[in-house]
XYZ file of C-alpha atoms in Angstrom:
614
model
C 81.416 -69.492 -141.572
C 79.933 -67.522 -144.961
C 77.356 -70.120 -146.503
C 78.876 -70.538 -149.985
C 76.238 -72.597 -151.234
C 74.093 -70.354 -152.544
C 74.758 -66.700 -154.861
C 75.971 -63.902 -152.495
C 72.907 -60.916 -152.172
C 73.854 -57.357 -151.435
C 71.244 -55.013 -149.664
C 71.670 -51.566 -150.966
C 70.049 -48.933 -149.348
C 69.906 -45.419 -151.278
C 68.821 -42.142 -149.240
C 67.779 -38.757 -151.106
C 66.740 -35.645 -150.440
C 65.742 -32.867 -153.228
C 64.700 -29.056 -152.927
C 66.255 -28.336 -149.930
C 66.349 -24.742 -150.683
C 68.232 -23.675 -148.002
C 65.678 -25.162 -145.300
C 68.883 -25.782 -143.127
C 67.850 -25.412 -139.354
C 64.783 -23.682 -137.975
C 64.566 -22.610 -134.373
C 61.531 -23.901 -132.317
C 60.366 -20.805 -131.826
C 60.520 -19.601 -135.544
C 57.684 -17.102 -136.513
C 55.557 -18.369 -134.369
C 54.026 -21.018 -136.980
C 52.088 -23.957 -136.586
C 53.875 -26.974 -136.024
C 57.765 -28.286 -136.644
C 58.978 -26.633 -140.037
C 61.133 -28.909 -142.479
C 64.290 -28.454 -143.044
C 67.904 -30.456 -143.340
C 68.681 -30.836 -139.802
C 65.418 -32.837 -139.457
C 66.274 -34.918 -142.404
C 69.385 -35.649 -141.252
C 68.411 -37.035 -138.118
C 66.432 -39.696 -140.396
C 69.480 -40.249 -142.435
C 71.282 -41.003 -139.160
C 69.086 -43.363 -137.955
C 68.202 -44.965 -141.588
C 72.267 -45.757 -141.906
C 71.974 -47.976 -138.280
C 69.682 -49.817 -140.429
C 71.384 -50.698 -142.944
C 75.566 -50.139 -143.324
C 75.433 -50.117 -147.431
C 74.238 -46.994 -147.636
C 74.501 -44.210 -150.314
C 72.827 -40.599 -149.708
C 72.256 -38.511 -152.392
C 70.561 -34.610 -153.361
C 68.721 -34.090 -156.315
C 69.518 -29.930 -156.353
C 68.045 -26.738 -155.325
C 69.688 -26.963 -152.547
C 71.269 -23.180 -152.623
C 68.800 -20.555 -153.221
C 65.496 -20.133 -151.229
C 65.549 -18.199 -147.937
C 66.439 -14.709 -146.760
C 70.076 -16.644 -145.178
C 70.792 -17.268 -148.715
C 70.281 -14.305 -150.032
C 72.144 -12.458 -147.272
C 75.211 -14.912 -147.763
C 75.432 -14.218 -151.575
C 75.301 -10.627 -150.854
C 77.436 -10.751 -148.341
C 79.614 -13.652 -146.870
C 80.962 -15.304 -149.687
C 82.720 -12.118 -150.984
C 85.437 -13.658 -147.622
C 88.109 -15.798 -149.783
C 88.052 -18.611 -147.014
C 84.396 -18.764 -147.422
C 82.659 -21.966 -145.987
C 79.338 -22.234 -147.540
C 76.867 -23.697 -144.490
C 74.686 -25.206 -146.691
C 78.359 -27.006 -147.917
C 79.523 -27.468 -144.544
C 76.301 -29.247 -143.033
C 75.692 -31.368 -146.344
C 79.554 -32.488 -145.639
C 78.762 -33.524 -141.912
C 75.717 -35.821 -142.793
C 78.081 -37.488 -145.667
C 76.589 -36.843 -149.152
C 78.049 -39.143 -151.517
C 77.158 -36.981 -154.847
C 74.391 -34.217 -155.385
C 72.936 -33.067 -158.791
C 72.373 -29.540 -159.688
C 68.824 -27.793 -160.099
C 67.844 -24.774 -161.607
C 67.610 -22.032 -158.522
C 71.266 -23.354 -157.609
C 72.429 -20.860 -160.749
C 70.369 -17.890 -158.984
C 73.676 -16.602 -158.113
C 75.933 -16.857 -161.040
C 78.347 -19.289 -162.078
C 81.092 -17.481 -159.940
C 79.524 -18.021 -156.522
C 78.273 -21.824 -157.573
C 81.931 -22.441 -158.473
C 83.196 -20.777 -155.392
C 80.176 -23.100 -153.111
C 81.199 -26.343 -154.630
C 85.056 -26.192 -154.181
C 85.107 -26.978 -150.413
C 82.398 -29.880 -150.722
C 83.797 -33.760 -149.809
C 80.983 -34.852 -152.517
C 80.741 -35.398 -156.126
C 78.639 -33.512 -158.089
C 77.249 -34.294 -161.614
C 75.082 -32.770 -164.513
C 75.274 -34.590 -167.337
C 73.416 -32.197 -169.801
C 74.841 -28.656 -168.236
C 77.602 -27.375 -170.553
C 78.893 -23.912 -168.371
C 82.131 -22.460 -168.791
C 85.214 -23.701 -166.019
C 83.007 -26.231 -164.423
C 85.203 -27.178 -162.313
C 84.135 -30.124 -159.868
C 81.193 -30.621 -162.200
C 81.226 -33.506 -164.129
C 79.196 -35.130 -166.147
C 79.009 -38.245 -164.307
C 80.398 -39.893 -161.041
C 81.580 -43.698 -160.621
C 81.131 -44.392 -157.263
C 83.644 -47.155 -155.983
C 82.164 -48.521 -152.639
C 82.840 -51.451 -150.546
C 79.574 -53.106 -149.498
C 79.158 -56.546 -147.460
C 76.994 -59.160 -148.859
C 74.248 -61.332 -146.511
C 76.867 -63.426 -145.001
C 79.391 -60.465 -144.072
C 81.776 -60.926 -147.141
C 82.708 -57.873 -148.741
C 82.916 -56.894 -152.223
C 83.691 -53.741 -154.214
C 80.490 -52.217 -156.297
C 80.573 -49.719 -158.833
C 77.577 -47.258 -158.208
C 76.798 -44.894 -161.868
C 75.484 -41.439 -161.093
C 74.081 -38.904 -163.392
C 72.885 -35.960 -162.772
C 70.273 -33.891 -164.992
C 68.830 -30.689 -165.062
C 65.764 -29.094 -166.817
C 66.727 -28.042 -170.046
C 65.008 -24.398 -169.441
C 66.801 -23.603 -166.743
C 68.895 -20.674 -169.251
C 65.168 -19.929 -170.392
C 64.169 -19.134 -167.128
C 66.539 -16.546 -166.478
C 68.212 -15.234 -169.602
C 71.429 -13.875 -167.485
C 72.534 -17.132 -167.400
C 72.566 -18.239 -170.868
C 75.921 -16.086 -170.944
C 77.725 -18.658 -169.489
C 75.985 -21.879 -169.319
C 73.763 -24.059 -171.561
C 71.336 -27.127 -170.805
C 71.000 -30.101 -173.907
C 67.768 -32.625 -173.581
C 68.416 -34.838 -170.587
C 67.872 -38.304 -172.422
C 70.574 -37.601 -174.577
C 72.681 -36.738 -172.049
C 71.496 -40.015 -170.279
C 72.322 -42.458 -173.197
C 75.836 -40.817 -173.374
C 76.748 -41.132 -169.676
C 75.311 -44.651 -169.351
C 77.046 -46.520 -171.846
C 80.027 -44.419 -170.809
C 79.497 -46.015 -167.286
C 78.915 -49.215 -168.529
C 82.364 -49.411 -169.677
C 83.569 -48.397 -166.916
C 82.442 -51.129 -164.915
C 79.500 -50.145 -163.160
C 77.234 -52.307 -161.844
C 73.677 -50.080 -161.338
C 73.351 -46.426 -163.115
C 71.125 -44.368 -160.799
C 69.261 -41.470 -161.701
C 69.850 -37.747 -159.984
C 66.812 -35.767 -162.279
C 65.885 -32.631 -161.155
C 62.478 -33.287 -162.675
C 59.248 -33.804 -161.858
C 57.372 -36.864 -163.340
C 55.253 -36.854 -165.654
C 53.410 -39.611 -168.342
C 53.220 -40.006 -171.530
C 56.100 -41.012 -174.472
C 59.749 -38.696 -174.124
C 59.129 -35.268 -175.785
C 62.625 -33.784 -176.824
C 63.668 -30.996 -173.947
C 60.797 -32.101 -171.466
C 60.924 -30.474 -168.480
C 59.189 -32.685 -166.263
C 60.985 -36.306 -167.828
C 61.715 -38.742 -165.245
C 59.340 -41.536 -166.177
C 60.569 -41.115 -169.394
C 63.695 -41.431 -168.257
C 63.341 -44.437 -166.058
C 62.159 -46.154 -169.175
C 65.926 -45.764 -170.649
C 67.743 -49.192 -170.889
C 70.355 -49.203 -168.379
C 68.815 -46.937 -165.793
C 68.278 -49.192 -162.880
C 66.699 -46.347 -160.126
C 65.789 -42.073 -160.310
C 65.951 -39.830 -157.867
C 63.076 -36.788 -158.905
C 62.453 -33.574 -157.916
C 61.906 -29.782 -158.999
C 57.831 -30.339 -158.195
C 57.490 -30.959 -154.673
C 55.723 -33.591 -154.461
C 56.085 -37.197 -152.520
C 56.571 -40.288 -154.602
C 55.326 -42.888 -154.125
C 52.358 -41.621 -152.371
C 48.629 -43.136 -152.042
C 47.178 -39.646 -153.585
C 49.549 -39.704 -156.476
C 47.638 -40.189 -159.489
C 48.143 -43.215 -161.577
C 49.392 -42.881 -165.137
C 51.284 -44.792 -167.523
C 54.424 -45.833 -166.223
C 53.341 -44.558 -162.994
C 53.261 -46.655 -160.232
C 52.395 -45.041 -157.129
C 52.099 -48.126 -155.147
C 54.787 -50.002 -156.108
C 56.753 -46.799 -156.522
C 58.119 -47.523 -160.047
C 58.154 -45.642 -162.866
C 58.555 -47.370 -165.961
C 58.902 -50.198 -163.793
C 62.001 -49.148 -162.286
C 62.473 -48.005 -158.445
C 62.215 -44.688 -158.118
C 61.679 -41.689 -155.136
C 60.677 -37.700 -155.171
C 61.285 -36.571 -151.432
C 58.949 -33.858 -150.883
C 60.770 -30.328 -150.340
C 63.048 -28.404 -147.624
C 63.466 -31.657 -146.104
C 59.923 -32.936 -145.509
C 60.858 -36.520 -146.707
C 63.501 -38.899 -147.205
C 63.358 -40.602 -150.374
C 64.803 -44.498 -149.823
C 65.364 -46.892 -152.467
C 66.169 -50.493 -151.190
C 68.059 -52.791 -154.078
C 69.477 -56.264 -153.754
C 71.999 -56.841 -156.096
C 73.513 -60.306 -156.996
C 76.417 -61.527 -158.673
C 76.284 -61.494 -162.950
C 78.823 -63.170 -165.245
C 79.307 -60.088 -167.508
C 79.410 -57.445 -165.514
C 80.232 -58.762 -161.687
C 76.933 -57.732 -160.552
C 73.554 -56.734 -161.542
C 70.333 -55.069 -160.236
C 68.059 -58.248 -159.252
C 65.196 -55.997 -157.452
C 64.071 -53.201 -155.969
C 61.999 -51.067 -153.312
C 61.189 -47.626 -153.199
C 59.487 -45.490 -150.342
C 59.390 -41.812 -148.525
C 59.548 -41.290 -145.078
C 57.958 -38.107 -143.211
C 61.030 -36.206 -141.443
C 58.788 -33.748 -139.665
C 58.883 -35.506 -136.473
C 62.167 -36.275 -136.200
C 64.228 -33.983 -133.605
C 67.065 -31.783 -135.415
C 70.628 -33.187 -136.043
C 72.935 -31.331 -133.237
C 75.767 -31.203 -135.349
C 73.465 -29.490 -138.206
C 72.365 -26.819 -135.694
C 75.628 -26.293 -134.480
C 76.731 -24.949 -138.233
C 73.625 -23.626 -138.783
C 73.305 -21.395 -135.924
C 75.929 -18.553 -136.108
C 74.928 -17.412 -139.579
C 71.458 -17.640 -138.714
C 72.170 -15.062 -135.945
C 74.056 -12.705 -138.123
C 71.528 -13.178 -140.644
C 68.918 -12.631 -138.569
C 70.510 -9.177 -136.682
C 70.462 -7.822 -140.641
C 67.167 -8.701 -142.017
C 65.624 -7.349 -138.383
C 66.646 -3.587 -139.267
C 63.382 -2.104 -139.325
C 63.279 0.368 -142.444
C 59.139 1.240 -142.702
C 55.993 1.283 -140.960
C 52.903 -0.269 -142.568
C 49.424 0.861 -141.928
C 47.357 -2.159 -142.856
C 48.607 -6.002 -142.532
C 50.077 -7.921 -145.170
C 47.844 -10.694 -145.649
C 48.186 -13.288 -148.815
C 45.871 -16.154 -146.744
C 42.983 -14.214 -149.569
C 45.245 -13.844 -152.654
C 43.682 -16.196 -154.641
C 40.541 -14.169 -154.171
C 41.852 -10.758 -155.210
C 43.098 -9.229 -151.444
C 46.611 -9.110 -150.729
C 48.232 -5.796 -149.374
C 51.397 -7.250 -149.559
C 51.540 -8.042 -153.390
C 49.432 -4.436 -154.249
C 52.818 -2.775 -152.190
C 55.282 -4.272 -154.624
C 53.490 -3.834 -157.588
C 53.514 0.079 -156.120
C 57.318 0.165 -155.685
C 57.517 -2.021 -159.137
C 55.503 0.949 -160.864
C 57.318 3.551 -159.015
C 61.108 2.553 -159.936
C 59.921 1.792 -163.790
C 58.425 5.314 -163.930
C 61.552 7.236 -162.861
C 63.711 4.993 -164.880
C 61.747 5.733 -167.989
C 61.535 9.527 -168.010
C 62.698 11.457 -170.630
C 62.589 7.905 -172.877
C 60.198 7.573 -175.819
C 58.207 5.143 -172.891
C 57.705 7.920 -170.827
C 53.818 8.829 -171.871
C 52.608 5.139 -171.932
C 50.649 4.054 -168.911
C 52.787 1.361 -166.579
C 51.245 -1.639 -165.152
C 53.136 -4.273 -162.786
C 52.227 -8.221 -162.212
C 51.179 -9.221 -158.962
C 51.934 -12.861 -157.687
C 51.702 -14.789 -154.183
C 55.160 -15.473 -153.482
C 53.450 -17.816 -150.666
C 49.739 -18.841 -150.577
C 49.640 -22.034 -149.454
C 49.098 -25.035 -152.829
C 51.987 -27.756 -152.269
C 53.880 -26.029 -149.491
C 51.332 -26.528 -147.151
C 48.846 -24.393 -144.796
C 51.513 -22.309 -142.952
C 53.305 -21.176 -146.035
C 51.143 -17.677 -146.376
C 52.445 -14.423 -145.177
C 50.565 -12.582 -142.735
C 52.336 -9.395 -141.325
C 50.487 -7.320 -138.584
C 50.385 -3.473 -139.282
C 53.607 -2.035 -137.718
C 57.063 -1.254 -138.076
C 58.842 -3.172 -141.670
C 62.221 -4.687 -141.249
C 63.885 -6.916 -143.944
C 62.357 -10.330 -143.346
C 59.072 -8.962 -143.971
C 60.340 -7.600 -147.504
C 61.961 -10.990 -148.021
C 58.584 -12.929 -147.423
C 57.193 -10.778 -149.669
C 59.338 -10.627 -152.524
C 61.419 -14.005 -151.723
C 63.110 -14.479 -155.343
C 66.719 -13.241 -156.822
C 64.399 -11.808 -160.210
C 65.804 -8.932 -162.222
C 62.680 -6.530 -162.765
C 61.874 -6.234 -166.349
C 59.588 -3.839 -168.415
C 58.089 -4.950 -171.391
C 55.644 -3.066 -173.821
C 52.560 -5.055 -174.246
C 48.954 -4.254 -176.117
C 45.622 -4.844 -174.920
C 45.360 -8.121 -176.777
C 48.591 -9.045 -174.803
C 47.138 -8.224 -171.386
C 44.059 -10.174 -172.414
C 45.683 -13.464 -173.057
C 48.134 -12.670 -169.775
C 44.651 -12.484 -167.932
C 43.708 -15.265 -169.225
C 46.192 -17.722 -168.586
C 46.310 -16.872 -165.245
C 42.632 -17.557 -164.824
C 43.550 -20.810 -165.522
C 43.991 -21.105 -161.774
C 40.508 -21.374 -161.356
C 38.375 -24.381 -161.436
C 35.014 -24.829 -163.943
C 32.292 -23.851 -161.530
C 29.009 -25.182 -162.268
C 25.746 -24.719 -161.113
C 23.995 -26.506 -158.424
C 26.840 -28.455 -157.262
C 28.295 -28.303 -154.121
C 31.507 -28.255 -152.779
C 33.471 -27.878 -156.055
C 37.033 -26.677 -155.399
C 37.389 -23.046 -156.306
C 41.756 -23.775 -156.769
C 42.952 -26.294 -159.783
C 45.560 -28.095 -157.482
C 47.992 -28.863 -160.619
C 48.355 -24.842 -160.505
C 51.172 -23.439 -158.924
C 50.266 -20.466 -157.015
C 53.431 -18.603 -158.235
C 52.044 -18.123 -161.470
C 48.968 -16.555 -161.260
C 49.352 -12.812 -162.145
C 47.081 -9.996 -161.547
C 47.748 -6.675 -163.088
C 48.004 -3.846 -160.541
C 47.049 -0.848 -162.353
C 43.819 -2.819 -164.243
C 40.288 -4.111 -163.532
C 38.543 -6.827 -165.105
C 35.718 -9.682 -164.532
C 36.522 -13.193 -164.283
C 33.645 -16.148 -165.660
C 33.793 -19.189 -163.862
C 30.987 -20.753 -165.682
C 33.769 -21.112 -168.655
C 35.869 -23.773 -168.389
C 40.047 -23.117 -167.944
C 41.174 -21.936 -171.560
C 45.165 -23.338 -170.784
C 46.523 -26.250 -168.276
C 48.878 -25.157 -165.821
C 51.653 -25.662 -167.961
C 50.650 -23.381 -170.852
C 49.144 -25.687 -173.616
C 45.501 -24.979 -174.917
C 42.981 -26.835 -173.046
C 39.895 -25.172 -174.291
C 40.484 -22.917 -177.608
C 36.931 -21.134 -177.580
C 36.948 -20.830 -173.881
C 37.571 -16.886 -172.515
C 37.005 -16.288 -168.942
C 38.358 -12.782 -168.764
C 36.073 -9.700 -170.155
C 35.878 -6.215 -169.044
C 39.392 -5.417 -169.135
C 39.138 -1.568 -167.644
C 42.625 0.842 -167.256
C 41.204 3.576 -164.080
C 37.406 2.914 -165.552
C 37.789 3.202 -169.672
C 37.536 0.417 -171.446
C 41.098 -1.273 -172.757
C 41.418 -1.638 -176.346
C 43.205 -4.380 -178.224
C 45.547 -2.303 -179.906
C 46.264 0.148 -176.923
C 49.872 0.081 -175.779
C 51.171 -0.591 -172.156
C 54.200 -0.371 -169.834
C 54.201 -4.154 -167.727
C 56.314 -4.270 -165.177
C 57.361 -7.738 -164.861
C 60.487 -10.185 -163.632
C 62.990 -12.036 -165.755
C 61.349 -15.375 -164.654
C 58.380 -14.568 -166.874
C 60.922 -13.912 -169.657
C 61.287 -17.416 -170.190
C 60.585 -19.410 -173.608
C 58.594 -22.150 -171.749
C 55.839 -22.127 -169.378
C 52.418 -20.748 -168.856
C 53.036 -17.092 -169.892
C 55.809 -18.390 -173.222
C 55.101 -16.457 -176.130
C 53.594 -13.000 -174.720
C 57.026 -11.884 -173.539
C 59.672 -13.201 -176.196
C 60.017 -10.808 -179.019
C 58.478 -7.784 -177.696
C 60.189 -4.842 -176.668
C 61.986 -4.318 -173.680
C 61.596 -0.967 -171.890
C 63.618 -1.673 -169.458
C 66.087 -4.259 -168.067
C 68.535 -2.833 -166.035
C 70.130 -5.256 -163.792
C 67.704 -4.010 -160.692
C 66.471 -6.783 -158.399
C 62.829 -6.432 -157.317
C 63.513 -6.997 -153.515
C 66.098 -4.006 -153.941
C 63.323 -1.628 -155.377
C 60.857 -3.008 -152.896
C 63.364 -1.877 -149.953
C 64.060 1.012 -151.829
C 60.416 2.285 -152.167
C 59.425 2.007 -148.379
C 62.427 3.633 -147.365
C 61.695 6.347 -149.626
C 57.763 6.278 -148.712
C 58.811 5.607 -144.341
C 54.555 4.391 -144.085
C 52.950 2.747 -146.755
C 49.191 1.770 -146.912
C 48.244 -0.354 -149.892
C 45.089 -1.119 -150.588
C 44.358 -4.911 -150.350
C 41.903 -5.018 -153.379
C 43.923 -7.157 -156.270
C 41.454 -5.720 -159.350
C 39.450 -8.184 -160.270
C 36.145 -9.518 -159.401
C 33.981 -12.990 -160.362
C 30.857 -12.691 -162.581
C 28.062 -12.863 -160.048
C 26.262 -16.210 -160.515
C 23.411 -17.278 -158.824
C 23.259 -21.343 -157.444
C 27.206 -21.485 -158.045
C 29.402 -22.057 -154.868
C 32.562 -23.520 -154.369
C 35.227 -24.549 -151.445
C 38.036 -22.097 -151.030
C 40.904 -23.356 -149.604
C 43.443 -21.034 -146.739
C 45.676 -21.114 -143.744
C 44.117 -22.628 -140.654
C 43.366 -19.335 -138.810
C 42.455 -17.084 -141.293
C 38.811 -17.971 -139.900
C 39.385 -15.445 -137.226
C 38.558 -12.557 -139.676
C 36.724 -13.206 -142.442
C 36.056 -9.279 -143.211
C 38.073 -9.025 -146.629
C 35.496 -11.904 -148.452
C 32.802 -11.108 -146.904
C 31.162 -10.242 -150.509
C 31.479 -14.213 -150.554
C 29.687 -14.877 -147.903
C 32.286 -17.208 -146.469
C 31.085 -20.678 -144.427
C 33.849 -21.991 -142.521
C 33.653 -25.998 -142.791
C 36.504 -26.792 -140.689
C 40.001 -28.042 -141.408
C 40.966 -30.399 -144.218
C 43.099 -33.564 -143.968
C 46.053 -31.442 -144.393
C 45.643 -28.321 -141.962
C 44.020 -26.129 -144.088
C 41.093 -24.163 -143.473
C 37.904 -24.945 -145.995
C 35.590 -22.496 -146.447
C 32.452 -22.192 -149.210
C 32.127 -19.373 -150.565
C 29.279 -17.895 -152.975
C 29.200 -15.827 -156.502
């Protein structure tokens, strides 16, 4: 018999996952890389066992689930144009039993048509609360969940679970195509709307889907990285983050205000960010108990991640997985060029990369057909290059490392994973200065006579530092970063970059350049805001860079690009530091030898350590 002499206590468990990108299912045997890879048939495995646990569960995504590998690519390109079309990534998240997912920004990397056409055959809710986009469809601004859940003693009562989804409010910034069709409004706003909306609708605990990272400090209007803020909103009882990839709450989180990486709180409220592809599982444990206003209320709460890596993957996962893997795989496997040198990024970060030097050549090539006969045509054309994978959050497999040999698709995909439109902008010296610079900011203060300093600022994501292919120049680590990662001044008289040279003469700050760019670095935010909006566009034609990438070795049949990225550090004697690479790029150590590289062994987390010397 129930005890009815004292208040009735639900446990609510609540399972998320977040940047999924199309990590789906991995065979054993994929790539040959070190150790299991993450992915949602992993995760799903913990879900499964997490739900024998505890019967009142929920399971939610926090977004980017859509966009991210070659078998998404190769299904908006190809698949979905079938009217019937069964999205996998759809079909699997059905199986495991999502109750609602939020939206992030690489989910619009397709257009609004194909998101529209994804979404209609899901058996979940989805919400985004500040995304205004034209026919939206099943997207709503927020969901009322009405569960069933038994208390302590077995007795069952109906709850009322508030979702809201949120997206970063640069996500049209990011890629201008999309600002045709959708817009993105501050995501507290959005929050204050939804939750007194949801209030009144009876629910009994508002939880969070923000695909944002966290980050301290009072609410900024259109923050990007908000969910602290956020938490701190009165009637927010839990968030779900994302968008960063990092693992909340985690010892080696740093401690800020409102951040609690112990307790897992921010602003004192429960609150998860699972890792990426499927690495963790985010769970937040509340026990609710009965209120007289509102039936019941939030009483506490318990947040933690689990690893997912060594759980086996789901069957049922694999089993959808599987067939579009294969046909996938039989496309990207046509070989269409031979390569005479390996493409290597495991020394990016040091100026050698093949791989990026060959698609700043195709880059240069497709911009300088496309321009003849314009009044561009006589200007000299540079092209970015940026790791698509050197290591940073996604861990010490996540390089590319090609042997010399035949070129099939994959290998263009690792290089060049992203949907970007190409873009040509005309840029002056000055602008190519402070382009330099900011992507310097990678780079670590170096100082004298103290060892061991890490050469890589770990708050830097890899995908944003830029070399200029087509340019030399000298980089001084004895000055300290002039910008943080995220664009703002950290150091106004600081300039590490000098000796800007275009083929060995001396670049001017008035001279006038062709850069060959992506419609990422269009955006208004960021590291690189302000040297792209308002200048003049050469050329924006629609291209994708992965299409003139393929294009250019099929034209060329054997490519051979130098590895050498353009620019060097200013020799300094008695300064050192600890470079940081995949585990087994020890093996050959001939492309930094200029460094003269010590290996020191693996770090905590698999990668290789190695000082080098200026």
């Amino acid at each position: 018999m129930p005890d009815n002499s004292h208040p009735a206590r639900i446990d609510l468990q609540i399972l998320a996952t977040t940047d999924l990108h199309m990590n789906l299912f991995h065979e054993e045997e994929d790539g040959g890389r070190q150790g299991p890879l993450p992915s949602l048939a992993r995760v799903a495995t913990a879900i499964e066992n997490q739900r024998k646990a505890c019967k009142n569960t929920l399971l939610f995504d926090n977004g980017d689930f859509l966009q991210g590998t070659p078998l998404a690519d190769f299904l908006a390109e190809s698949a979905a144009r079938k009217p019937d079309f069964l999205h996998p990534a759809i079909a699997a998240m059905n199986l495991v039993g999502y109750d609602a997912i939020t939206l992030g920004n690489h989910d619009f990397a397709f257009g609004g048509d194909f998101l529209r056409k994804v979404l209609r055959k899901a058996h979940f809710s989805v919400s985004s609360a500040n995304l205004s986009m034209e026919r939206p469809e099943r997207i709503r601004p927020s969901i009322l969940l009405n569960r069933e859940f038994s208390d302590r003693d077995g007795r069952n009562h109906l709850v009322r679970i508030g979702v809201i989804g949120l997206l970063p409010p640069q996500t049209p910034c990011w890629d201008r195509s999309l600002q045709s069709f959708m817009s993105v409004r501050d995501m507290a706003e959005a929050v204050g709307e939804e939750v007194s909306a949801l209030r009144f609708e009876g629910a009994h605990a508002v939880i969070l889907l923000a695909h944002s990272g966290i980050d301290s400090g009072d609410y900024r209007r259109g923050m990007e990285n908000g969910a602290t803020a956020l938490a701190a909103l009165q009637g927010v009882d839990a968030v779900i983050a994302g968008h960063t990839h990092l693992v909340f709450p985690a010892p080696d989180f740093p401690v800020q205000p409102g951040i609690d990486p112990t307790a897992g709180t921010l602003a004192q409220k429960p609150a998860v960010m699972a890792g990426f592809w499927g690495s963790h599982l985010g769970v937040i444990r509340l026990v609710l108990s009965p209120c007289s206003t509102r039936g019941w209320r939030v009483e506490s709460g318990h947040s933690a991640v689990q690893s997912a890596l060594s759980a086996p993957p789901h069957a049922g996962v694999a089993a959808i997985v599987r067939p579009v893997q294969a046909a996938t795989r039989r496309h990207f496997e046509r070989k269409v060029a031979r390569s005479d040198v390996a493409l290597d990024s495991r020394f990016a970060l040091l100026g050698h990369d093949a791989g990026q030097r060959l698609v700043s050549m195709s880059q240069r090539w497709h911009v300088k057909h496309a321009l003849r006969g314009t009044r561009w045509q006589n200007l000299p054309i540079l092209a970015t290059v940026t790791p698509s994978r050197a290591g940073g959050r996604s861990g010490p497999c996540h390089y590319t490392a090609i042997p010399p040999g035949p070129l099939n698709l994959q290998h263009l995909s690792e290089l060049y994973p992203y949907p970007n439109r190409l873009v040509a902008l005309k840029l002056s010296g000055r602008d190519l200065a402070q382009w330099l610079e900011r992507s310097a900011s990678a780079f670590r203060q170096i100082l004298p006579d103290r060892p061991d300093q890490l050469l890589i600022d770990p708050d830097f994501p890899s995908y944003n530092f830029d070399a200029i292919d087509g340019l030399g120049w000298e980089i001084d680590l004895a000055q300290p970063a002039r910008h943080k990662a995220n664009g703002t001044l950290a150091a106004p008289d600081a300039r590490r970059i000098s000796d800007i040279r275009h083929y060995g003469r001396k670049v001017a700050p008035d001279d006038s350049f062709i850069l060959v760019t992506n419609s990422y670095r269009q955006s208004e935010t960021g590291l690189f805001a302000g040297l792209t909006t308002g200048r003049e566009v050469a050329l924006d034609d629609g291209t994708r860079a992965r299409d003139v990438l393929r294009r250019y070795v099929t034209h060329c049949r054997r490519v051979e690009p130098p590895a050498a990225s353009g620019f060097r550090f200013r020799p300094a004697q008695g300064r050192s530091a600890i470079f940081e690479t995949a585990p087994d790029a020890g093996r050959d150590l001939s492309a930094i030898a200029g460094f003269r590289p010590e290996d020191l062994g693996l770090s905590p987390e698999g990668f290789l350590r190695l000082r080098i010397h200026f």
